[in-house]
CSV table of C-alpha atoms in Angstrom, one decimal:
chain,number,residue,atom,x,y,z
G,70,THR,CA,-279.3,53.5,4.5
G,71,ILE,CA,-276.1,51.6,5.2
G,72,SER,CA,-278.1,48.4,5.7
G,73,SER,CA,-279.9,48.6,2.3
G,74,ARG,CA,-276.6,49.4,0.6
G,75,MET,CA,-274.9,46.4,2.2
G,76,GLU,CA,-277.9,44.1,1.4
G,77,ALA,CA,-277.8,45.3,-2.3
G,78,HIS,CA,-274.1,44.4,-2.6
G,79,TYR,CA,-274.6,41.1,-0.8
G,80,THR,CA,-277.5,40.0,-3.0
G,81,PHE,CA,-275.5,41.0,-6.2
G,82,GLU,CA,-272.5,39.0,-5.1
G,83,LYS,CA,-274.8,36.1,-4.2
G,84,GLU,CA,-276.4,36.2,-7.7
G,85,ILE,CA,-272.9,36.2,-9.3
G,86,LYS,CA,-271.9,33.2,-7.3
G,87,LYS,CA,-275.1,31.3,-8.2
G,88,LEU,CA,-274.4,32.0,-11.9
G,89,ILE,CA,-270.8,30.8,-11.6
G,90,LEU,CA,-272.1,27.7,-9.8
G,91,TYR,CA,-274.6,26.9,-12.5
G,92,ILE,CA,-272.0,27.3,-15.3
G,93,VAL,CA,-269.4,25.2,-13.5
G,94,LYS,CA,-271.8,22.4,-12.4
G,95,ASN,CA,-273.3,22.0,-15.9
G,96,ASP,CA,-270.0,22.5,-17.8
G,97,ILE,CA,-271.5,25.3,-19.9
G,98,LYS,CA,-269.0,26.2,-22.7
G,99,LYS,CA,-271.2,28.6,-24.7
G,100,LEU,CA,-274.4,30.5,-24.3
G,101,GLU,CA,-276.3,28.3,-26.7
G,102,ASP,CA,-275.8,25.3,-24.3
G,103,ALA,CA,-278.3,26.7,-21.8
G,104,LYS,CA,-279.7,29.9,-23.3
G,105,GLY,CA,-283.2,29.5,-21.7
G,106,VAL,CA,-281.9,29.0,-18.1
G,107,LEU,CA,-279.1,31.6,-18.4
G,108,CYS,CA,-281.7,34.2,-19.5
G,109,CYS,CA,-283.4,33.8,-16.1
G,110,HIS,CA,-280.0,34.4,-14.4
G,111,LYS,CA,-279.5,37.4,-16.6
G,112,GLU,CA,-282.9,38.9,-15.6
G,113,ASN,CA,-282.2,38.3,-11.9
G,114,LEU,CA,-278.7,39.8,-12.2
G,115,THR,CA,-280.2,42.9,-14.0
G,116,ASN,CA,-282.6,43.4,-11.1
G,117,GLN,CA,-279.8,43.2,-8.6
G,118,ILE,CA,-277.8,45.8,-10.5
G,119,PHE,CA,-280.8,48.1,-10.5
G,120,LYS,CA,-281.0,47.7,-6.7
G,121,LEU,CA,-277.3,48.5,-6.5
G,122,ILE,CA,-277.8,51.7,-8.5
G,123,SER,CA,-280.8,52.9,-6.4
G,124,SER,CA,-279.4,51.9,-3.0
G,125,ASP,CA,-275.8,52.9,-3.4
G,126,PHE,CA,-274.3,54.4,-6.6
G,127,ASN,CA,-277.1,56.9,-7.3
G,128,ILE,CA,-277.1,58.0,-3.7
G,129,LYS,CA,-273.4,58.5,-3.5
G,130,LYS,CA,-273.4,60.3,-6.9
G,131,PRO,CA,-276.8,61.8,-7.7
G,132,THR,CA,-277.4,62.6,-11.4
G,133,GLU,CA,-279.2,65.6,-13.0
G,134,ASP,CA,-278.7,65.1,-16.7
G,135,VAL,CA,-278.0,62.4,-19.3
G,136,ILE,CA,-274.2,63.0,-19.3
G,137,GLU,CA,-274.0,62.5,-15.5
G,138,PHE,CA,-276.1,59.4,-15.7
G,139,HIS,CA,-273.9,58.1,-18.5
G,140,ASN,CA,-270.8,58.6,-16.3
G,141,LEU,CA,-272.6,56.9,-13.4
G,142,MET,CA,-273.3,53.9,-15.6
G,143,THR,CA,-269.6,53.7,-16.5
G,144,THR,CA,-268.7,53.7,-12.8
G,145,VAL,CA,-271.3,51.0,-12.2
G,146,TYR,CA,-270.0,48.9,-15.0
G,147,LYS,CA,-266.4,49.2,-13.8
G,148,GLU,CA,-267.1,48.4,-10.2
G,149,THR,CA,-269.5,45.4,-10.9
G,150,VAL,CA,-267.0,43.9,-13.4
G,151,GLN,CA,-264.2,44.3,-10.8
G,152,THR,CA,-266.4,42.7,-8.1
G,153,THR,CA,-267.2,39.8,-10.5
G,154,TYR,CA,-263.5,39.4,-11.2
G,155,ASN,CA,-262.7,39.3,-7.5
G,156,ILE,CA,-265.3,36.6,-6.9
G,157,LEU,CA,-264.0,34.5,-9.7
G,158,GLU,CA,-260.5,34.8,-8.3
G,159,ASN,CA,-261.7,33.8,-4.8
G,160,LEU,CA,-263.5,30.8,-6.2
G,161,ARG,CA,-260.8,29.7,-8.6
G,162,ASN,CA,-259.3,27.2,-6.2
G,163,HIS,CA,-262.7,25.6,-5.6
G,164,ILE,CA,-264.0,25.4,-9.1
G,165,SER,CA,-262.3,22.1,-9.7
G,166,THR,CA,-264.3,20.5,-6.9
G,167,PHE,CA,-267.3,20.2,-9.2
G,168,SER,CA,-265.0,18.7,-11.9
G,169,PHE,CA,-264.5,15.7,-9.6
G,170,PRO,CA,-260.7,16.1,-9.1
G,171,GLU,CA,-258.7,13.0,-8.1
G,172,THR,CA,-255.4,14.4,-7.0
G,173,GLU,CA,-253.5,12.5,-4.3
G,174,ILE,CA,-254.4,15.1,-1.6
G,175,ASP,CA,-258.1,15.1,-2.6
G,176,ASN,CA,-258.2,11.3,-2.3
G,177,ARG,CA,-256.4,11.3,1.1
G,178,ILE,CA,-258.8,13.9,2.5
G,179,LEU,CA,-261.8,11.9,1.4
G,180,ASN,CA,-260.2,8.7,2.6
G,181,TYR,CA,-259.5,10.2,6.1
G,182,LEU,CA,-263.1,11.4,6.4
G,183,SER,CA,-264.6,8.1,5.1
G,184,ILE,CA,-262.7,6.2,7.8
G,185,ALA,CA,-263.7,8.9,10.3
G,186,GLN,CA,-267.4,8.1,9.4
G,187,TYR,CA,-266.8,4.4,10.3
G,188,PHE,CA,-265.2,5.4,13.6
G,189,SER,CA,-268.1,7.7,14.4
G,190,VAL,CA,-270.8,5.1,13.7
G,191,LEU,CA,-268.8,2.7,15.8
G,192,GLU,CA,-268.9,5.3,18.6
G,193,GLU,CA,-265.1,5.8,18.5
G,194,GLU,CA,-265.3,9.6,18.3
G,195,TYR,CA,-261.8,10.1,19.7
G,196,PHE,CA,-260.3,8.4,16.6
G,197,ALA,CA,-262.8,10.0,14.3
G,198,LYS,CA,-261.7,13.4,15.5
G,199,ILE,CA,-258.0,12.5,14.9
G,200,LEU,CA,-258.7,11.7,11.3
G,201,CYS,CA,-260.9,14.7,10.8
G,202,ASP,CA,-258.1,16.9,12.1
G,203,LYS,CA,-255.7,15.2,9.7
G,204,ALA,CA,-258.1,15.9,6.8
G,205,GLU,CA,-258.5,19.5,7.8
G,206,LYS,CA,-254.7,20.0,7.9
G,207,LEU,CA,-254.4,18.5,4.4
G,208,ALA,CA,-257.3,20.7,3.1
G,209,ALA,CA,-255.1,23.8,4.0
G,210,GLY,CA,-258.0,26.2,4.2
G,211,ASP,CA,-260.1,24.8,1.3
G,212,THR,CA,-263.7,25.7,2.3
G,213,ILE,CA,-265.0,22.4,1.0
G,214,PHE,CA,-263.7,20.8,4.2
G,215,ASN,CA,-266.1,23.0,6.2
G,216,PHE,CA,-268.9,21.8,3.9
G,217,PHE,CA,-267.9,18.1,4.5
G,218,LYS,CA,-267.8,18.8,8.3
G,219,LEU,CA,-271.3,20.4,8.1
G,220,VAL,CA,-272.7,17.3,6.3
G,221,MET,CA,-271.1,14.9,8.7
G,222,ASP,CA,-272.6,16.8,11.7
G,223,VAL,CA,-276.0,16.7,10.1
G,224,GLU,CA,-275.7,12.9,9.4
G,225,LYS,CA,-275.1,12.2,13.1
G,226,LEU,CA,-277.9,14.6,14.1
G,227,ASP,CA,-275.5,17.0,15.8
G,228,PHE,CA,-277.4,20.1,14.7
G,229,ALA,CA,-275.8,22.3,17.4
G,230,ASN,CA,-272.3,21.9,15.8
G,231,ALA,CA,-273.8,21.9,12.3
G,232,LYS,CA,-275.3,25.4,12.8
G,233,LYS,CA,-271.8,26.7,13.6
G,234,TYR,CA,-271.1,26.5,9.9
G,235,TYR,CA,-273.5,29.4,9.2
G,236,SER,CA,-271.7,31.7,11.7
G,237,LEU,CA,-268.4,31.3,9.7
G,238,PRO,CA,-267.2,34.3,7.6
G,239,SER,CA,-268.3,34.0,4.0
G,240,ASN,CA,-264.8,33.3,2.9
G,241,LYS,CA,-264.8,30.2,5.1
G,242,GLN,CA,-268.0,28.9,3.7
G,243,PHE,CA,-268.2,26.7,0.6
G,244,GLU,CA,-269.7,29.2,-1.8
G,245,LEU,CA,-270.1,26.7,-4.7
G,246,GLY,CA,-272.3,24.5,-2.4
G,247,LEU,CA,-274.6,27.4,-1.4
G,248,ASN,CA,-277.6,25.6,-2.8
G,249,PHE,CA,-276.9,22.6,-0.7
G,250,THR,CA,-276.0,24.5,2.5
G,251,GLU,CA,-279.2,26.5,2.3
G,252,LEU,CA,-281.2,23.2,1.9
G,253,ILE,CA,-279.4,21.8,4.9
G,254,LYS,CA,-280.3,24.9,6.9
G,255,ILE,CA,-284.0,24.4,6.0
G,256,TYR,CA,-283.7,20.7,7.0
G,257,ILE,CA,-282.3,21.6,10.4
G,258,ASN,CA,-285.1,24.1,11.1
G,259,TYR,CA,-287.7,21.5,9.9
G,260,VAL,CA,-286.4,18.7,12.2
G,261,GLU,CA,-286.1,21.0,15.2
G,262,THR,CA,-289.5,22.5,14.7
G,263,LEU,CA,-291.0,19.0,14.2
G,264,ALA,CA,-289.6,17.9,17.5
G,265,ASN,CA,-291.1,20.9,19.4
G,266,GLU,CA,-294.3,21.7,17.5
G,267,THR,CA,-296.8,23.8,19.5
G,268,THR,CA,-299.4,24.0,16.7
G,269,PHE,CA,-300.6,21.3,14.3
G,270,ASN,CA,-298.5,21.0,11.1
G,271,GLN,CA,-296.3,24.0,12.1
G,272,ALA,CA,-293.2,22.3,10.8
G,273,MET,CA,-294.7,21.4,7.5
G,274,GLU,CA,-296.1,24.9,6.9
G,275,ASN,CA,-292.7,26.5,7.7
G,276,LEU,CA,-291.0,24.0,5.4
G,277,ILE,CA,-293.2,24.8,2.5
G,278,VAL,CA,-292.7,28.6,3.0
G,279,SER,CA,-288.9,28.1,3.2
G,280,LEU,CA,-288.8,25.9,0.1
G,281,ARG,CA,-291.0,28.3,-1.9
G,282,GLU,CA,-288.6,31.1,-1.0
G,283,GLU,CA,-285.6,29.0,-2.1
G,284,VAL,CA,-286.9,28.0,-5.5
G,285,ILE,CA,-287.0,31.8,-6.2
G,286,ALA,CA,-283.4,32.2,-5.0
G,287,PHE,CA,-282.3,29.0,-6.8
G,288,PRO,CA,-284.8,28.8,-9.8
G,289,ASN,CA,-282.7,26.1,-11.6
G,290,GLU,CA,-282.0,23.7,-8.7
G,291,LEU,CA,-283.8,20.4,-9.4
G,292,CYS,CA,-283.4,19.2,-5.8
G,293,TYR,CA,-285.6,22.0,-4.6
G,294,TRP,CA,-288.3,21.6,-7.2
G,295,VAL,CA,-288.5,17.8,-6.9
G,296,LEU,CA,-288.6,18.0,-3.1
G,297,LEU,CA,-291.3,20.7,-3.2
G,298,HIS,CA,-293.3,18.6,-5.7
G,299,CYS,CA,-293.1,15.5,-3.5
G,300,ILE,CA,-294.2,17.5,-0.4
G,301,PHE,CA,-297.1,19.1,-2.3
G,302,LYS,CA,-298.2,15.7,-3.4
G,303,TYR,CA,-297.9,14.3,0.1
G,304,CYS,CA,-300.1,17.2,1.3
G,305,SER,CA,-302.6,16.5,-1.7
G,306,TYR,CA,-302.2,20.1,-2.9
G,307,LEU,CA,-302.9,19.6,-6.6
G,308,PRO,CA,-302.0,23.1,-8.0
G,309,GLY,CA,-298.6,23.0,-6.3
G,310,THR,CA,-298.0,19.4,-7.5
G,311,ASN,CA,-298.8,20.3,-11.1
G,312,TYR,CA,-296.8,23.5,-11.1
G,313,THR,CA,-293.7,22.0,-9.6
G,314,ARG,CA,-293.9,19.0,-12.0
G,315,TRP,CA,-294.0,21.5,-14.9
G,316,LYS,CA,-291.0,23.3,-13.5
G,317,TYR,CA,-288.7,20.3,-13.0
G,318,GLU,CA,-289.7,18.9,-16.4
G,319,GLN,CA,-288.6,22.1,-18.0
G,320,ILE,CA,-285.3,22.3,-16.0
G,321,GLU,CA,-284.2,18.7,-16.2
G,322,LEU,CA,-283.5,19.0,-19.9
G,323,GLU,CA,-280.6,21.4,-19.1
G,324,VAL,CA,-279.6,20.7,-15.5
G,325,GLU,CA,-277.9,17.6,-14.0
G,326,PRO,CA,-278.3,17.3,-10.2
G,327,LYS,CA,-275.0,16.3,-8.7
G,328,LEU,CA,-272.8,16.7,-5.6
G,329,PRO,CA,-269.1,17.3,-5.4
G,330,LEU,CA,-267.1,14.2,-4.6
G,331,MET,CA,-268.0,13.3,-1.0
G,332,PRO,CA,-266.7,11.1,1.8
G,333,ALA,CA,-268.7,7.8,2.4
G,334,SER,CA,-272.1,8.6,3.7
G,335,ARG,CA,-273.7,7.0,6.8
G,336,PHE,CA,-276.5,5.8,4.6
G,337,MET,CA,-274.1,3.9,2.3
G,338,LEU,CA,-272.2,2.5,5.3
G,339,MET,CA,-275.4,1.1,6.7
G,340,ASN,CA,-277.2,0.1,3.5
G,341,PRO,CA,-275.0,0.0,0.3
G,342,TYR,CA,-277.8,-1.6,-1.7
G,343,GLU,CA,-278.5,0.3,-4.9
G,344,ILE,CA,-282.1,0.6,-5.9
G,345,LYS,CA,-282.7,-1.1,-9.2
G,346,ALA,CA,-286.3,0.2,-9.8
G,347,PRO,CA,-286.1,3.3,-11.9
G,348,ILE,CA,-287.3,2.7,-15.5
G,349,THR,CA,-288.9,6.0,-16.4
G,350,VAL,CA,-287.2,9.4,-16.9
G,351,LYS,CA,-289.1,10.7,-13.8
G,352,GLU,CA,-288.0,7.8,-11.6
G,353,THR,CA,-284.4,8.2,-12.7
G,354,LEU,CA,-284.5,11.9,-11.8
G,355,PHE,CA,-286.1,11.3,-8.5
G,356,LEU,CA,-283.6,8.6,-7.6
G,357,LYS,CA,-280.7,11.1,-8.3
G,358,VAL,CA,-282.4,13.6,-5.9
G,359,PHE,CA,-283.0,10.9,-3.3
G,360,THR,CA,-279.3,9.9,-3.5
G,361,ILE,CA,-278.2,13.5,-3.0
G,362,LEU,CA,-280.5,13.9,0.0
G,363,THR,CA,-279.3,10.8,1.7
G,364,SER,CA,-275.7,11.8,1.0
G,365,LEU,CA,-276.3,15.1,2.7
G,366,GLY,CA,-278.0,13.4,5.7
G,367,LEU,CA,-281.4,14.9,5.0
G,368,TYR,CA,-283.2,11.7,5.8
G,369,LYS,CA,-286.7,13.0,6.4
G,370,PHE,CA,-286.6,14.9,3.1
G,371,ALA,CA,-285.5,11.7,1.4
G,372,VAL,CA,-288.6,9.9,2.7
G,373,PHE,CA,-290.8,12.4,0.8
G,374,VAL,CA,-289.0,11.7,-2.4
G,375,PHE,CA,-288.9,7.9,-1.9
G,376,LYS,CA,-292.7,7.9,-1.6
G,377,GLU,CA,-292.7,8.6,-5.4
G,378,LEU,CA,-290.3,5.7,-6.0
G,379,GLU,CA,-291.5,3.0,-3.6
G,380,MET,CA,-294.3,1.6,-5.7
G,381,SER,CA,-291.8,0.8,-8.4
G,382,CYS,CA,-289.5,-1.0,-5.9
G,383,GLN,CA,-289.7,-4.6,-4.9
G,384,PRO,CA,-291.0,-5.2,-1.3
G,385,PHE,CA,-287.5,-5.9,0.1
G,386,GLU,CA,-286.1,-2.8,-1.5
G,387,ARG,CA,-288.7,-0.7,0.2
G,388,TYR,CA,-288.0,-2.4,3.5
G,389,LEU,CA,-284.2,-1.8,3.2
G,390,THR,CA,-284.6,1.8,2.3
G,391,LEU,CA,-287.3,2.8,4.8
G,392,THR,CA,-285.6,0.9,7.6
G,393,THR,CA,-282.3,2.6,7.0
G,394,LEU,CA,-284.0,6.1,6.9
G,395,LYS,CA,-285.8,5.3,10.2
G,396,ILE,CA,-282.6,4.2,11.9
G,397,LEU,CA,-280.5,7.2,10.7
G,398,SER,CA,-283.3,9.6,11.7
G,399,ASN,CA,-283.2,8.1,15.2
G,400,GLU,CA,-286.9,7.3,15.1
G,401,VAL,CA,-288.4,5.2,18.0
G,402,LEU,CA,-288.3,1.7,16.7
G,403,THR,CA,-289.5,-0.3,19.7
G,404,ASN,CA,-292.5,-1.8,17.8
G,405,TYR,CA,-290.9,-1.9,14.4
G,406,GLN,CA,-290.5,-5.5,13.5
G,407,PRO,CA,-287.6,-6.9,11.4
G,408,LYS,CA,-288.8,-8.7,8.2
G,409,THR,CA,-287.7,-11.4,5.9
G,410,PHE,CA,-288.6,-11.8,2.2
G,411,PRO,CA,-288.7,-14.8,-0.2
G,412,VAL,CA,-285.8,-13.4,-2.4
G,413,THR,CA,-284.1,-15.6,-4.9
G,414,LYS,CA,-280.6,-14.0,-5.1
G,415,PRO,CA,-278.1,-14.6,-2.2
G,416,LEU,CA,-277.0,-11.0,-2.3
G,417,GLU,CA,-280.5,-9.8,-1.6
G,418,LYS,CA,-280.8,-12.2,1.3
G,419,TYR,CA,-277.6,-10.8,2.8
G,420,PHE,CA,-278.7,-7.2,2.4
G,421,ILE,CA,-281.9,-8.0,4.4
G,422,THR,CA,-279.9,-9.8,7.1
G,423,ASN,CA,-277.5,-6.8,7.3
G,424,ILE,CA,-280.2,-4.2,7.8
G,425,ASN,CA,-282.0,-6.4,10.3
G,426,GLY,CA,-278.8,-6.6,12.3
G,427,HIS,CA,-278.5,-2.8,12.2
G,428,LEU,CA,-282.2,-2.4,13.2
G,429,GLU,CA,-281.6,-4.6,16.3
G,430,TYR,CA,-278.4,-2.8,17.1
G,431,SER,CA,-280.0,0.6,16.9
G,432,ARG,CA,-282.6,-0.2,19.5
G,433,GLY,CA,-280.1,-1.9,21.9
G,434,ALA,CA,-281.0,-5.5,21.2
G,435,ILE,CA,-277.3,-6.4,20.8
G,436,ASP,CA,-277.7,-10.2,21.1
G,437,TYR,CA,-280.2,-10.2,18.2
G,438,ALA,CA,-278.0,-7.9,16.2
G,439,ILE,CA,-275.0,-10.2,16.7
G,440,GLN,CA,-277.0,-13.2,15.5
G,441,ASN,CA,-277.6,-11.4,12.2
G,442,TYR,CA,-274.0,-10.2,11.9
G,443,TRP,CA,-272.8,-13.8,12.6
G,444,LYS,CA,-274.9,-15.0,9.6
G,445,LEU,CA,-273.0,-12.5,7.4
G,446,LEU,CA,-269.6,-13.6,8.9
G,447,MET,CA,-270.4,-17.2,8.0
G,448,ASN,CA,-270.9,-16.3,4.3
G,449,ASP,CA,-268.1,-18.4,2.8
G,450,HIS,CA,-267.1,-15.9,0.1
G,451,GLU,CA,-270.4,-16.5,-1.6
G,452,ILE,CA,-270.9,-12.7,-1.6
G,453,SER,CA,-268.2,-10.0,-1.2
G,454,SER,CA,-267.9,-8.7,2.3
G,455,SER,CA,-267.8,-5.1,0.9
G,456,HIS,CA,-271.6,-5.2,1.1
G,457,TYR,CA,-271.7,-5.3,4.9
G,458,LEU,CA,-268.5,-4.0,6.3
G,459,LEU,CA,-270.1,-2.1,9.1
G,460,ALA,CA,-271.8,-5.3,10.3
G,461,LEU,CA,-268.5,-7.1,10.4
G,462,LEU,CA,-266.8,-4.3,12.3
G,463,ARG,CA,-269.7,-4.1,14.8
G,464,TYR,CA,-269.5,-7.9,15.3
G,465,GLY,CA,-265.7,-7.7,15.7
G,466,PHE,CA,-266.0,-4.9,18.3
G,467,HIS,CA,-268.6,-6.8,20.3
G,468,MET,CA,-266.4,-10.0,20.3
G,469,LEU,CA,-263.5,-7.9,21.4
G,470,LYS,CA,-265.6,-6.5,24.2
G,471,ILE,CA,-266.8,-9.9,25.5
G,472,GLY,CA,-263.3,-11.5,25.2
G,473,ASN,CA,-264.0,-13.7,22.2
G,474,TYR,CA,-260.7,-12.7,20.5
G,475,GLN,CA,-260.6,-15.4,17.9
G,476,GLU,CA,-264.0,-14.5,16.4
G,477,ALA,CA,-263.0,-10.8,16.6
G,478,VAL,CA,-259.9,-11.5,14.5
G,479,GLU,CA,-262.0,-13.6,12.0
G,480,ALA,CA,-264.4,-10.7,11.5
G,481,PHE,CA,-261.7,-8.1,11.1
G,482,GLN,CA,-259.9,-10.2,8.6
G,483,LYS,CA,-262.9,-10.0,6.2
G,484,CYS,CA,-262.9,-6.2,6.3
G,485,ASP,CA,-260.6,-5.7,3.3
G,486,SER,CA,-262.0,-2.3,1.9
G,487,ASP,CA,-259.7,0.8,1.7
G,488,ASP,CA,-262.0,2.6,4.1
G,489,THR,CA,-262.0,-0.2,6.8
G,490,GLU,CA,-258.5,-1.7,6.4
G,491,LEU,CA,-257.0,0.7,9.0
G,492,ILE,CA,-259.7,0.1,11.5
G,493,ALA,CA,-259.7,-3.7,11.0
G,494,LYS,CA,-255.9,-4.0,11.3
G,495,PHE,CA,-255.7,-1.8,14.4
G,496,TYR,CA,-258.3,-3.8,16.3
G,497,MET,CA,-257.2,-7.1,15.0
G,498,ALA,CA,-253.7,-6.3,16.4
G,499,LYS,CA,-255.4,-5.4,19.7
G,500,ALA,CA,-257.3,-8.7,19.8
G,501,LEU,CA,-254.1,-10.7,19.0
G,502,PHE,CA,-252.1,-8.8,21.6
G,503,ILE,CA,-254.7,-9.4,24.3
G,504,GLU,CA,-255.2,-13.0,23.4
């Protein structure tokens, strides 16, 4: 049928793209660099070619003897090679994305979107959109911009707009990020099902089914195997826990989990503290996966992975991380109490004050939030303000709102990062003008 022919061509092209993605992401120069993993890709590709032959080529051109079959194989070879070449040509402009380019235009796009993130968190969506539009114009059709937009929509829980990405034509989607966009799709379905469950554990059951399907589609993606391992462990399913551990231990020798260069994430805006805990190989791997999940806005998935890290963290590190994930997931925090810890380093004290301020702010206790932000403002250069820029901006915005222009200026003057300089100068000028 036409549908089976189309599906066969689609799955073949998808397999080619996955193979290209793996080679590019892991900088494979020769077969020996990843022979074991590439053999799996070869087997999958062979199966897809068999489906192409049975669903399309052999139907259009039936064979009755060895010579006709040989001629058919020649046709199959020529057409699949041409298809592969066309895919490579289409992806050529995006390959460099995973080589972490730093051209002036790349940096400007990321800078615009990072500033837009701040504006969005500050509820200034009008200015956020202006900067996103500027970034889109600079991207000039580069599909990675659509990927960035997808992630930013997921981060702010705007799933309705995020799902529009999946309706885009394939040439508008970021093919080299297919493994991430599929994971994001699973996350959206999980969160929406979780919010509207009609039967017990429906969301979890659907999630496990989806992840098991994706580890077949992406057998060498560590994020999938690690996440599935953590979920099986959370559910106390020992066979699944053991099998997924065996899988990620096999793969991690050849695969490095990483994202393309991304705009500043909401997680880092709110909590720039870097966990210091990992000491084992497993903890190092899990932290990398955790960082990828938070960078993609997949906060509820990140919680599952963090459960495997938290016992190695100090109490204040657990508090910082889990509180940030709760805030960004928009959980009900009415009875969630802010905490303090007997830390010895000034920086750790300021990180705790910072997240307590954001906790109060997120549940509408603005006066308490401002008290915490004020403590950060009063830091007399003991600690760099780059660790709590969002807190200073929120403090400045509130002072501007209530007419305390001098304190607003003081807060904006301390926002000296590249990502916040534009915002700080704009609103500082506004405060000085009104004053």
